[in-house]
PDB file of C-alpha atoms in Angstrom:
ATOM      1  CA  MET A   1     116.779  15.715  31.421  1.00 73.00           C
ATOM      2  CA  ALA A   2     116.051  19.705  29.802  1.00 70.00           C
ATOM      3  CA  THR A   3     116.088  22.260  32.812  1.00 87.00           C
ATOM      4  CA  VAL A   4     111.937  22.346  34.127  1.00 94.00           C
ATOM      5  CA  PRO A   5     111.660  25.873  36.591  1.00 96.00           C
ATOM      6  CA  LEU A   6     109.716  26.332  39.271  1.00 98.00           C
ATOM      7  CA  THR A   7     107.251  28.302  37.567  1.00 98.00           C
ATOM      8  CA  ALA A   8     104.159  29.350  36.984  1.00 98.00           C
ATOM      9  CA  ALA A   9     104.265  29.375  33.588  1.00 98.00           C
ATOM     10  CA  ALA A  10     106.316  26.084  33.377  1.00 98.00           C
ATOM     11  CA  VAL A  11     103.216  24.139  34.797  1.00 98.00           C
ATOM     12  CA  ARG A  12     101.464  25.914  31.979  1.00 98.00           C
ATOM     13  CA  ALA A  13     103.721  24.647  29.630  1.00 98.00           C
ATOM     14  CA  ALA A  14     103.012  20.924  31.844  1.00 98.00           C
ATOM     15  CA  HIS A  15      99.131  21.279  31.100  1.00 98.00           C
ATOM     16  CA  GLN A  16     100.518  22.027  27.440  1.00 98.00           C
ATOM     17  CA  ARG A  17     103.078  19.133  26.844  1.00 97.00           C
ATOM     18  CA  LEU A  18      99.980  17.053  28.912  1.00 98.00           C
ATOM     19  CA  GLN A  19      97.302  17.200  26.131  1.00 96.00           C
ATOM     20  CA  GLY A  20      96.473  14.081  25.686  1.00 95.00           C
ATOM     21  CA  ALA A  21      98.519  12.453  27.213  1.00 97.00           C
ATOM     22  CA  VAL A  22      97.263  12.754  30.543  1.00 98.00           C
ATOM     23  CA  LEU A  23      93.370  12.859  31.409  1.00 98.00           C
ATOM     24  CA  GLU A  24      91.096  16.497  32.831  1.00 98.00           C
ATOM     25  CA  THR A  25      89.288  14.342  35.712  1.00 98.00           C
ATOM     26  CA  PRO A  26      86.025  15.892  36.168  1.00 98.00           C
ATOM     27  CA  LEU A  27      85.004  18.665  39.444  1.00 98.00           C
ATOM     28  CA  VAL A  28      81.848  17.195  40.607  1.00 98.00           C
ATOM     29  CA  PRO A  29      79.470  17.858  43.463  1.00 98.00           C
ATOM     30  CA  SER A  30      79.750  16.284  47.433  1.00 98.00           C
ATOM     31  CA  PRO A  31      76.739  16.237  48.896  1.00 96.00           C
ATOM     32  CA  TRP A  32      77.434  14.213  51.398  1.00 96.00           C
ATOM     33  CA  LEU A  33      80.390  16.288  52.704  1.00 96.00           C
ATOM     34  CA  SER A  34      78.412  19.635  51.715  1.00 95.00           C
ATOM     35  CA  ALA A  35      75.694  18.502  54.441  1.00 94.00           C
ATOM     36  CA  ALA A  36      78.298  18.451  57.347  1.00 94.00           C
ATOM     37  CA  THR A  37      80.832  21.259  56.772  1.00 94.00           C
ATOM     38  CA  GLY A  38      78.080  24.014  55.773  1.00 93.00           C
ATOM     39  CA  CYS A  39      79.575  24.627  52.544  1.00 95.00           C
ATOM     40  CA  ASP A  40      79.896  23.969  48.519  1.00 96.00           C
ATOM     41  CA  VAL A  41      82.239  21.522  48.677  1.00 97.00           C
ATOM     42  CA  ARG A  42      83.031  19.507  45.341  1.00 98.00           C
ATOM     43  CA  LEU A  43      86.004  16.384  44.807  1.00 98.00           C
ATOM     44  CA  LYS A  44      88.098  16.843  42.664  1.00 98.00           C
ATOM     45  CA  LEU A  45      88.502  12.864  41.268  1.00 98.00           C
ATOM     46  CA  GLU A  46      91.988  11.810  40.357  1.00 98.00           C
ATOM     47  CA  ASN A  47      91.485   8.702  41.536  1.00 97.00           C
ATOM     48  CA  LEU A  48      90.355   8.494  37.779  1.00 98.00           C
ATOM     49  CA  GLN A  49      93.512   9.084  36.273  1.00 98.00           C
ATOM     50  CA  HIS A  50      95.083   6.591  34.764  1.00 97.00           C
ATOM     51  CA  THR A  51      96.374   4.127  36.426  1.00 96.00           C
ATOM     52  CA  GLY A  52      94.538   5.520  40.053  1.00 96.00           C
ATOM     53  CA  SER A  53      96.532   8.284  40.739  1.00 97.00           C
ATOM     54  CA  PHE A  54      97.294  11.900  40.458  1.00 98.00           C
ATOM     55  CA  LYS A  55     101.046  10.282  40.426  1.00 97.00           C
ATOM     56  CA  PHE A  56     100.327   9.745  36.623  1.00 98.00           C
ATOM     57  CA  ARG A  57     100.827  13.323  35.532  1.00 98.00           C
ATOM     58  CA  GLY A  58     104.309  13.867  37.446  1.00 98.00           C
ATOM     59  CA  ALA A  59     105.863  10.565  36.171  1.00 97.00           C
ATOM     60  CA  CYS A  60     104.674  11.026  32.160  1.00 97.00           C
ATOM     61  CA  HIS A  61     105.914  14.976  32.441  1.00 98.00           C
ATOM     62  CA  ALA A  62     108.993  13.917  33.758  1.00 97.00           C
ATOM     63  CA  LEU A  63     109.375  11.722  31.017  1.00 97.00           C
ATOM     64  CA  HIS A  64     108.713  13.712  28.554  1.00 96.00           C
ATOM     65  CA  CYS A  65     111.252  16.273  29.544  1.00 96.00           C
ATOM     66  CA  LEU A  66     114.164  13.438  28.847  1.00 96.00           C
ATOM     67  CA  THR A  67     116.255  14.181  25.805  1.00 95.00           C
ATOM     68  CA  PRO A  68     115.749  11.424  22.613  1.00 94.00           C
ATOM     69  CA  ALA A  69     119.166  10.014  24.460  1.00 95.00           C
ATOM     70  CA  GLU A  70     118.010   9.334  27.499  1.00 96.00           C
ATOM     71  CA  ARG A  71     114.934   8.267  26.745  1.00 95.00           C
ATOM     72  CA  GLN A  72     116.369   5.581  24.782  1.00 94.00           C
ATOM     73  CA  ARG A  73     118.764   4.702  27.952  1.00 96.00           C
ATOM     74  CA  GLY A  74     115.076   4.417  30.629  1.00 96.00           C
ATOM     75  CA  VAL A  75     114.473   6.043  33.657  1.00 98.00           C
ATOM     76  CA  VAL A  76     114.681   4.859  37.274  1.00 97.00           C
ATOM     77  CA  ALA A  77     112.616   4.831  39.952  1.00 96.00           C
ATOM     78  CA  ALA A  78     112.096   3.794  43.881  1.00 92.00           C
ATOM     79  CA  SER A  79     108.261   3.205  44.708  1.00 89.00           C
ATOM     80  CA  SER A  80     105.697   0.555  46.082  1.00 76.00           C
ATOM     81  CA  GLY A  81     102.904   2.384  45.283  1.00 86.00           C
ATOM     82  CA  ASN A  82     101.273   4.588  42.809  1.00 93.00           C
ATOM     83  CA  HIS A  83     104.837   6.320  41.642  1.00 95.00           C
ATOM     84  CA  GLY A  84     106.005   2.996  40.134  1.00 95.00           C
ATOM     85  CA  LEU A  85     102.750   2.353  39.053  1.00 96.00           C
ATOM     86  CA  ALA A  86     102.468   5.188  37.146  1.00 97.00           C
ATOM     87  CA  LEU A  87     106.607   5.349  35.709  1.00 97.00           C
ATOM     88  CA  ALA A  88     105.665   2.673  34.135  1.00 97.00           C
ATOM     89  CA  THR A  89     102.677   2.902  32.119  1.00 97.00           C
ATOM     90  CA  ALA A  90     104.222   6.774  30.844  1.00 97.00           C
ATOM     91  CA  ALA A  91     107.220   5.064  30.089  1.00 97.00           C
ATOM     92  CA  ARG A  92     105.285   1.993  27.882  1.00 96.00           C
ATOM     93  CA  ALA A  93     103.454   4.845  26.856  1.00 94.00           C
ATOM     94  CA  LEU A  94     106.514   6.431  24.855  1.00 94.00           C
ATOM     95  CA  GLY A  95     108.669   3.834  24.371  1.00 94.00           C
ATOM     96  CA  THR A  96     111.051   3.848  26.893  1.00 96.00           C
ATOM     97  CA  SER A  97     112.201   1.483  29.400  1.00 96.00           C
ATOM     98  CA  ALA A  98     111.418   2.003  33.299  1.00 97.00           C
ATOM     99  CA  THR A  99     113.583  -0.137  36.314  1.00 97.00           C
ATOM    100  CA  VAL A 100     111.149  -0.004  39.378  1.00 96.00           C
ATOM    101  CA  PHE A 101     113.581  -0.309  42.848  1.00 95.00           C
ATOM    102  CA  VAL A 102     110.794  -1.842  45.411  1.00 91.00           C
ATOM    103  CA  PRO A 103     111.619  -2.713  49.205  1.00 86.00           C
ATOM    104  CA  GLU A 104     111.217  -6.091  50.707  1.00 86.00           C
ATOM    105  CA  SER A 105     108.068  -5.139  52.450  1.00 79.00           C
ATOM    106  CA  THR A 106     105.982  -4.162  49.114  1.00 81.00           C
ATOM    107  CA  PRO A 107     103.506  -6.487  48.495  1.00 79.00           C
ATOM    108  CA  VAL A 108     104.064  -9.234  45.938  1.00 85.00           C
ATOM    109  CA  ALA A 109     100.301  -8.221  44.684  1.00 82.00           C
ATOM    110  CA  LYS A 110     101.956  -4.606  43.724  1.00 85.00           C
ATOM    111  CA  ARG A 111     105.053  -5.581  42.470  1.00 90.00           C
ATOM    112  CA  GLU A 112     103.587  -7.455  39.548  1.00 92.00           C
ATOM    113  CA  ALA A 113     101.053  -4.549  38.839  1.00 91.00           C
ATOM    114  CA  ILE A 114     104.249  -2.809  38.320  1.00 94.00           C
ATOM    115  CA  ALA A 115     105.998  -5.651  36.166  1.00 95.00           C
ATOM    116  CA  ARG A 116     102.497  -5.570  34.291  1.00 95.00           C
ATOM    117  CA  ARG A 117     102.738  -2.549  33.245  1.00 94.00           C
ATOM    118  CA  GLY A 118     105.879  -2.312  31.430  1.00 94.00           C
ATOM    119  CA  ALA A 119     108.486  -2.435  34.298  1.00 96.00           C
ATOM    120  CA  THR A 120     111.863  -4.659  36.149  1.00 97.00           C
ATOM    121  CA  VAL A 121     111.249  -4.471  38.623  1.00 96.00           C
ATOM    122  CA  GLU A 122     114.045  -4.783  41.478  1.00 95.00           C
ATOM    123  CA  VAL A 123     113.741  -6.027  44.800  1.00 94.00           C
ATOM    124  CA  HIS A 124     115.660  -4.064  47.352  1.00 92.00           C
ATOM    125  CA  GLY A 125     116.264  -3.672  51.443  1.00 86.00           C
ATOM    126  CA  ALA A 126     114.194  -3.562  53.749  1.00 79.00           C
ATOM    127  CA  ASP A 127     113.539  -0.019  54.264  1.00 71.00           C
ATOM    128  CA  CYS A 128     112.055   2.589  51.461  1.00 74.00           C
ATOM    129  CA  VAL A 129     115.846   5.037  51.997  1.00 74.00           C
ATOM    130  CA  VAL A 130     117.577   1.718  51.400  1.00 83.00           C
ATOM    131  CA  THR A 131     115.491   0.548  48.545  1.00 87.00           C
ATOM    132  CA  GLU A 132     116.402   4.509  47.324  1.00 87.00           C
ATOM    133  CA  GLY A 133     119.849   4.957  48.254  1.00 89.00           C
ATOM    134  CA  ARG A 134     120.228   1.503  45.165  1.00 94.00           C
ATOM    135  CA  ALA A 135     117.627   2.935  43.203  1.00 94.00           C
ATOM    136  CA  ARG A 136     119.964   6.109  42.689  1.00 93.00           C
ATOM    137  CA  GLN A 137     123.335   4.481  42.394  1.00 96.00           C
ATOM    138  CA  HIS A 138     122.095   1.842  39.663  1.00 97.00           C
ATOM    139  CA  ALA A 139     120.318   5.046  38.123  1.00 97.00           C
ATOM    140  CA  ALA A 140     124.300   6.465  38.104  1.00 96.00           C
ATOM    141  CA  ALA A 141     125.442   3.588  37.537  1.00 97.00           C
ATOM    142  CA  HIS A 142     123.794   2.746  33.465  1.00 96.00           C
ATOM    143  CA  GLY A 143     123.554   6.373  32.958  1.00 96.00           C
ATOM    144  CA  GLN A 144     119.820   6.487  33.509  1.00 97.00           C
ATOM    145  CA  VAL A 145     117.767   9.124  34.561  1.00 97.00           C
ATOM    146  CA  TYR A 146     116.102   8.239  38.463  1.00 97.00           C
ATOM    147  CA  VAL A 147     112.462  10.332  38.250  1.00 97.00           C
ATOM    148  CA  SER A 148     111.618  11.064  42.394  1.00 94.00           C
ATOM    149  CA  PRO A 149     108.018  11.331  43.359  1.00 92.00           C
ATOM    150  CA  TYR A 150     108.112  14.546  44.422  1.00 94.00           C
ATOM    151  CA  ASN A 151     111.733  16.168  44.588  1.00 94.00           C
ATOM    152  CA  ASP A 152     112.243  16.812  41.487  1.00 96.00           C
ATOM    153  CA  ALA A 153     110.870  19.718  39.362  1.00 97.00           C
ATOM    154  CA  ALA A 154     108.974  18.502  36.057  1.00 98.00           C
ATOM    155  CA  VAL A 155     107.069  16.171  38.544  1.00 98.00           C
ATOM    156  CA  VAL A 156     106.177  18.683  40.484  1.00 98.00           C
ATOM    157  CA  VAL A 157     105.407  21.309  38.182  1.00 98.00           C
ATOM    158  CA  GLY A 158     103.416  18.022  35.736  1.00 98.00           C
ATOM    159  CA  GLN A 159     101.129  17.731  39.453  1.00 98.00           C
ATOM    160  CA  GLY A 160     100.800  21.348  39.128  1.00 98.00           C
ATOM    161  CA  THR A 161      98.480  20.660  36.555  1.00 98.00           C
ATOM    162  CA  VAL A 162      96.340  19.114  38.629  1.00 98.00           C
ATOM    163  CA  ALA A 163      95.884  23.231  39.845  1.00 98.00           C
ATOM    164  CA  VAL A 164      94.937  24.516  36.116  1.00 98.00           C
ATOM    165  CA  GLU A 165      92.422  22.421  35.316  1.00 98.00           C
ATOM    166  CA  LEU A 166      90.942  22.774  38.675  1.00 98.00           C
ATOM    167  CA  LEU A 167      90.433  26.563  38.717  1.00 98.00           C
ATOM    168  CA  ALA A 168      89.069  26.582  35.373  1.00 98.00           C
ATOM    169  CA  GLN A 169      86.307  24.545  35.790  1.00 98.00           C
ATOM    170  CA  TRP A 170      85.069  26.099  39.319  1.00 98.00           C
ATOM    171  CA  PRO A 171      87.409  29.362  39.170  1.00 98.00           C
ATOM    172  CA  GLU A 172      85.312  30.686  42.583  1.00 98.00           C
ATOM    173  CA  VAL A 173      86.840  27.646  44.910  1.00 98.00           C
ATOM    174  CA  GLU A 174      88.367  29.900  48.004  1.00 96.00           C
ATOM    175  CA  THR A 175      89.608  26.359  50.532  1.00 97.00           C
ATOM    176  CA  VAL A 176      91.320  23.425  48.626  1.00 98.00           C
ATOM    177  CA  TYR A 177      91.970  20.194  51.027  1.00 98.00           C
ATOM    178  CA  VAL A 178      95.212  18.788  49.528  1.00 98.00           C
ATOM    179  CA  ALA A 179      96.969  15.195  50.802  1.00 98.00           C
ATOM    180  CA  LEU A 180     100.126  16.312  51.674  1.00 97.00           C
ATOM    181  CA  GLY A 181     103.448  13.866  51.439  1.00 94.00           C
ATOM    182  CA  GLY A 182     106.584  14.794  50.293  1.00 93.00           C
ATOM    183  CA  GLY A 183     104.536  17.878  48.566  1.00 96.00           C
ATOM    184  CA  GLY A 184     104.885  17.310  44.996  1.00 97.00           C
ATOM    185  CA  LEU A 185     101.147  17.767  44.075  1.00 98.00           C
ATOM    186  CA  LEU A 186     100.521  20.456  46.538  1.00 98.00           C
ATOM    187  CA  GLY A 187     104.214  22.101  46.166  1.00 98.00           C
ATOM    188  CA  GLY A 188     102.785  21.809  42.659  1.00 98.00           C
ATOM    189  CA  MET A 189      98.980  23.367  42.781  1.00 98.00           C
ATOM    190  CA  ALA A 190     100.570  26.340  44.901  1.00 98.00           C
ATOM    191  CA  LEU A 191     103.047  27.296  41.960  1.00 98.00           C
ATOM    192  CA  TRP A 192      99.873  27.280  40.130  1.00 98.00           C
ATOM    193  CA  ALA A 193      97.209  29.026  42.244  1.00 98.00           C
ATOM    194  CA  ALA A 194     100.334  31.752  44.156  1.00 98.00           C
ATOM    195  CA  THR A 195      99.615  33.102  39.834  1.00 97.00           C
ATOM    196  CA  ALA A 196      96.463  32.446  39.196  1.00 98.00           C
ATOM    197  CA  LYS A 197      94.351  33.585  42.036  1.00 98.00           C
ATOM    198  CA  PRO A 198      96.637  34.015  45.499  1.00 97.00           C
ATOM    199  CA  ALA A 199      93.096  34.234  47.246  1.00 96.00           C
ATOM    200  CA  LEU A 200      92.902  30.562  47.019  1.00 97.00           C
ATOM    201  CA  GLU A 201      93.684  29.057  50.407  1.00 96.00           C
ATOM    202  CA  LEU A 202      95.238  25.724  50.219  1.00 98.00           C
ATOM    203  CA  VAL A 203      95.638  23.516  52.482  1.00 97.00           C
ATOM    204  CA  GLY A 204      98.096  20.452  53.503  1.00 98.00           C
ATOM    205  CA  CYS A 205      96.336  17.663  55.148  1.00 98.00           C
ATOM    206  CA  SER A 206      98.529  14.859  57.046  1.00 98.00           C
ATOM    207  CA  PRO A 207      98.049  11.647  59.015  1.00 97.00           C
ATOM    208  CA  LEU A 208      99.036  12.492  62.659  1.00 97.00           C
ATOM    209  CA  ALA A 209     101.149   9.566  62.661  1.00 95.00           C
ATOM    210  CA  SER A 210     103.642  11.182  59.644  1.00 93.00           C
ATOM    211  CA  PRO A 211     103.638  14.752  59.708  1.00 96.00           C
ATOM    212  CA  ALA A 212     106.972  15.267  58.463  1.00 94.00           C
ATOM    213  CA  MET A 213     106.659  18.124  56.033  1.00 96.00           C
ATOM    214  CA  ALA A 214     103.814  19.573  57.580  1.00 97.00           C
ATOM    215  CA  GLU A 215     106.783  19.766  60.734  1.00 97.00           C
ATOM    216  CA  CYS A 216     109.219  20.536  58.317  1.00 97.00           C
ATOM    217  CA  VAL A 217     107.817  23.974  57.751  1.00 97.00           C
ATOM    218  CA  ARG A 218     106.700  24.911  61.217  1.00 97.00           C
ATOM    219  CA  ALA A 219     110.844  24.392  62.214  1.00 97.00           C
ATOM    220  CA  GLY A 220     111.945  26.483  58.668  1.00 97.00           C
ATOM    221  CA  ALA A 221     113.897  23.357  57.997  1.00 97.00           C
ATOM    222  CA  ILE A 222     114.459  20.148  56.922  1.00 95.00           C
ATOM    223  CA  VAL A 223     114.486  17.957  60.415  1.00 95.00           C
ATOM    224  CA  ASP A 224     114.281  14.670  61.233  1.00 91.00           C
ATOM    225  CA  VAL A 225     110.279  14.162  61.463  1.00 92.00           C
ATOM    226  CA  PRO A 226     109.606  10.656  63.253  1.00 88.00           C
ATOM    227  CA  CYS A 227     107.353   8.663  60.503  1.00 87.00           C
ATOM    228  CA  GLY A 228     105.098   5.965  62.161  1.00 90.00           C
ATOM    229  CA  PRO A 229     102.602   2.755  60.700  1.00 91.00           C
ATOM    230  CA  THR A 230      99.181   5.094  58.850  1.00 93.00           C
ATOM    231  CA  LEU A 231      96.670   4.130  56.529  1.00 94.00           C
ATOM    232  CA  SER A 232      98.096   7.023  54.020  1.00 93.00           C
ATOM    233  CA  ASP A 233     100.601   4.413  53.147  1.00 89.00           C
ATOM    234  CA  SER A 234     101.287   6.809  50.257  1.00 88.00           C
ATOM    235  CA  THR A 235     101.968   9.992  52.541  1.00 91.00           C
ATOM    236  CA  ALA A 236     104.230   8.533  54.821  1.00 87.00           C
ATOM    237  CA  GLY A 237     107.921   8.909  55.910  1.00 85.00           C
ATOM    238  CA  GLY A 238     110.295  12.276  55.548  1.00 87.00           C
ATOM    239  CA  VAL A 239     111.464  14.790  53.261  1.00 90.00           C
ATOM    240  CA  GLU A 240     115.220  13.850  51.467  1.00 88.00           C
ATOM    241  CA  ALA A 241     117.646  16.721  52.058  1.00 89.00           C
ATOM    242  CA  ALA A 242     117.054  19.889  50.055  1.00 91.00           C
ATOM    243  CA  ALA A 243     114.147  18.661  48.829  1.00 93.00           C
ATOM    244  CA  VAL A 244     112.668  21.143  45.546  1.00 97.00           C
ATOM    245  CA  THR A 245     109.349  20.764  47.115  1.00 97.00           C
ATOM    246  CA  PHE A 246     110.259  22.489  50.579  1.00 97.00           C
ATOM    247  CA  PRO A 247     110.018  25.689  49.856  1.00 98.00           C
ATOM    248  CA  LEU A 248     106.980  25.575  48.019  1.00 98.00           C
ATOM    249  CA  CYS A 249     104.890  24.092  51.319  1.00 98.00           C
ATOM    250  CA  ARG A 250     106.886  26.915  53.359  1.00 98.00           C
ATOM    251  CA  ASP A 251     106.334  29.819  51.452  1.00 98.00           C
ATOM    252  CA  LEU A 252     103.233  29.019  49.255  1.00 98.00           C
ATOM    253  CA  VAL A 253     100.999  27.325  51.542  1.00 98.00           C
ATOM    254  CA  GLN A 254      98.211  28.748  54.110  1.00 95.00           C
ATOM    255  CA  ARG A 255      97.877  26.083  56.222  1.00 96.00           C
ATOM    256  CA  TYR A 256      98.556  22.251  57.090  1.00 98.00           C
ATOM    257  CA  LEU A 257      96.131  20.558  59.382  1.00 97.00           C
ATOM    258  CA  GLU A 258      97.370  16.925  60.594  1.00 98.00           C
ATOM    259  CA  VAL A 259      94.703  13.573  61.439  1.00 97.00           C
ATOM    260  CA  ASP A 260      94.894  10.445  63.216  1.00 96.00           C
ATOM    261  CA  GLU A 261      94.343   6.716  61.913  1.00 96.00           C
ATOM    262  CA  ALA A 262      90.641   7.086  63.785  1.00 95.00           C
ATOM    263  CA  ALA A 263      88.709   9.697  60.825  1.00 96.00           C
ATOM    264  CA  ILE A 264      91.037   8.614  57.927  1.00 97.00           C
ATOM    265  CA  ALA A 265      89.281   4.622  58.499  1.00 96.00           C
ATOM    266  CA  ALA A 266      86.150   7.044  58.559  1.00 95.00           C
ATOM    267  CA  ALA A 267      86.811   9.632  56.006  1.00 97.00           C
ATOM    268  CA  LEU A 268      87.644   6.463  53.842  1.00 97.00           C
ATOM    269  CA  VAL A 269      84.103   4.769  54.391  1.00 96.00           C
ATOM    270  CA  GLY A 270      81.830   7.272  54.805  1.00 95.00           C
ATOM    271  CA  CYS A 271      83.339   8.366  51.429  1.00 96.00           C
ATOM    272  CA  LEU A 272      82.756   4.412  50.218  1.00 96.00           C
ATOM    273  CA  GLU A 273      78.880   5.075  52.081  1.00 95.00           C
ATOM    274  CA  HIS A 274      77.602   8.404  51.222  1.00 96.00           C
ATOM    275  CA  GLN A 275      79.484   9.033  48.406  1.00 96.00           C
ATOM    276  CA  HIS A 276      79.740   5.877  46.549  1.00 96.00           C
ATOM    277  CA  LEU A 277      84.087   6.251  46.037  1.00 97.00           C
ATOM    278  CA  LEU A 278      86.141   3.698  47.040  1.00 96.00           C
ATOM    279  CA  VAL A 279      89.610   5.493  47.669  1.00 97.00           C
ATOM    280  CA  GLU A 280      93.119   4.576  49.260  1.00 96.00           C
ATOM    281  CA  GLY A 281      94.293   6.429  51.940  1.00 95.00           C
ATOM    282  CA  ALA A 282      95.923   9.088  51.644  1.00 96.00           C
ATOM    283  CA  ALA A 283      92.542  10.568  49.877  1.00 98.00           C
ATOM    284  CA  ALA A 284      90.617   9.754  53.296  1.00 98.00           C
ATOM    285  CA  VAL A 285      92.716  12.273  54.873  1.00 98.00           C
ATOM    286  CA  ALA A 286      91.877  15.065  52.814  1.00 98.00           C
ATOM    287  CA  PHE A 287      88.470  14.220  53.370  1.00 98.00           C
ATOM    288  CA  ALA A 288      88.981  14.126  57.151  1.00 98.00           C
ATOM    289  CA  ALA A 289      91.154  16.891  57.286  1.00 97.00           C
ATOM    290  CA  CYS A 290      87.735  18.940  55.562  1.00 97.00           C
ATOM    291  CA  LEU A 291      85.263  17.277  58.108  1.00 96.00           C
ATOM    292  CA  ALA A 292      87.310  18.015  60.511  1.00 95.00           C
ATOM    293  CA  ASP A 293      88.647  21.447  60.543  1.00 95.00           C
ATOM    294  CA  ARG A 294      87.223  23.998  62.770  1.00 81.00           C
ATOM    295  CA  ALA A 295      88.472  27.278  61.153  1.00 79.00           C
ATOM    296  CA  ARG A 296      87.537  26.991  57.000  1.00 78.00           C
ATOM    297  CA  ARG A 297      87.450  30.578  55.403  1.00 72.00           C
ATOM    298  CA  GLY A 298      85.947  30.405  52.535  1.00 78.00           C
ATOM    299  CA  GLN A 299      82.328  28.579  51.808  1.00 90.00           C
ATOM    300  CA  ARG A 300      83.131  27.258  48.410  1.00 97.00           C
ATOM    301  CA  VAL A 301      85.697  23.820  49.201  1.00 97.00           C
ATOM    302  CA  ALA A 302      87.299  21.039  47.105  1.00 98.00           C
ATOM    303  CA  VAL A 303      89.130  18.444  47.960  1.00 98.00           C
ATOM    304  CA  VAL A 304      91.099  17.143  45.366  1.00 98.00           C
ATOM    305  CA  VAL A 305      90.615  13.245  45.478  1.00 98.00           C
ATOM    306  CA  CYS A 306      94.559  11.757  44.736  1.00 98.00           C
ATOM    307  CA  GLY A 307      94.327   9.081  44.121  1.00 96.00           C
ATOM    308  CA  GLY A 308      92.093   4.939  44.925  1.00 96.00           C
ATOM    309  CA  ASN A 309      94.818   2.374  44.340  1.00 93.00           C
ATOM    310  CA  LEU A 310      93.367   1.192  48.032  1.00 92.00           C
ATOM    311  CA  PRO A 311      94.669  -2.935  49.134  1.00 89.00           C
ATOM    312  CA  LEU A 312      91.372  -5.253  49.485  1.00 90.00           C
ATOM    313  CA  ALA A 313      93.306  -6.325  52.333  1.00 89.00           C
ATOM    314  CA  THR A 314      93.036  -2.710  54.260  1.00 91.00           C
ATOM    315  CA  LEU A 315      89.888  -2.432  53.285  1.00 93.00           C
ATOM    316  CA  ARG A 316      88.567  -5.485  54.931  1.00 94.00           C
ATOM    317  CA  THR A 317      90.680  -4.201  58.115  1.00 93.00           C
ATOM    318  CA  VAL A 318      89.020  -0.806  58.069  1.00 94.00           C
ATOM    319  CA  LEU A 319      85.123  -2.040  57.355  1.00 93.00           C
ATOM    320  CA  ALA A 320      85.270  -4.755  59.771  1.00 92.00           C
ATOM    321  CA  THR A 321      85.663  -2.479  62.750  1.00 79.00           C
ATOM    322  CA  PRO A 322      85.019   1.314  61.050  1.00 57.00           C
ATOM    323  CA  PRO A 323      85.989   4.047  64.062  1.00 61.00           C
ATOM    324  CA  SER A 324      84.467   6.774  64.867  1.00 61.00           C
ATOM    325  CA  PRO A 325      86.784  10.451  63.451  1.00 49.00           C
ATOM    326  CA  ASN A 326      88.154  12.454  65.672  1.00 52.00           C
ATOM    327  CA  ALA A 327      89.512  16.158  65.725  1.00 46.00           C
ATOM    328  CA  ALA A 328      91.586  17.590  63.177  1.00 49.00           C
ATOM    329  CA  ARG A 329      94.473  18.433  64.747  1.00 50.00           C
ATOM    330  CA  ARG A 330      96.783  22.091  63.805  1.00 48.00           C
TER     331      ARG A 330
END
């Protein structure tokens, strides 16, 4: 794979490279959040991106950076959700093959969704760390490129194109709430914002049950952070050693907030009721943080709606027991 630097120039190049391959997602007003917060709040609708999440940007860009020989050999990933779906879709569009390893806990419906996009799905391991190790072994043994969901420079700058669009659509925006898992989306957006609009405040939003990257930033190093179950399953889990996203989040992101499961569930229901948008748990984390933030500095606020792939069973559970929101924690 071609070497991709972690620079604003690389994000711009990715934006140009992806023209016609990814959708420019709309930025729309949120009367609900505006009334609730007293701010002018707008939503960047990445839930309308191909495959239903921002992940398609990074996966597609990584595949565009492959050499012809690498593309011919195919790519490998470990994922139980959006990254696997995105990589499979991008691989099929570019005429290469993809093998996606999923943990044993991955629901059959998710396995089938990835397979329908043309990938070979391999089930391995009860833990996602074991699954990823097997995927990396498979890639090395077959001379294939392993594409990480976040620990990959080509993926990170591809995700950063969200910020390129957002700042072009609304140059006056002052604060942006972004769901935080491994930091690919937040880190990529921060790369662009640091050059394009240094005064922009980026707020990394995590579930209180799984705040790995935020805790690593507070510790000043990548550390082991206990992570529990959360509605925001696509942001859950630890941070890889030497992850390329860590210094980006440490150095370029202004604030971090965590919200509990009650707040996430309430934001998910509120978004459906007031905004008529079905979003996944990670997107609801950003909504919840925006709602609960007591230190909001800007009056022009954007929330990145990172994805809309919510399992039906999860939606039924949340709707059956609508909770009350709780305050964010810093």
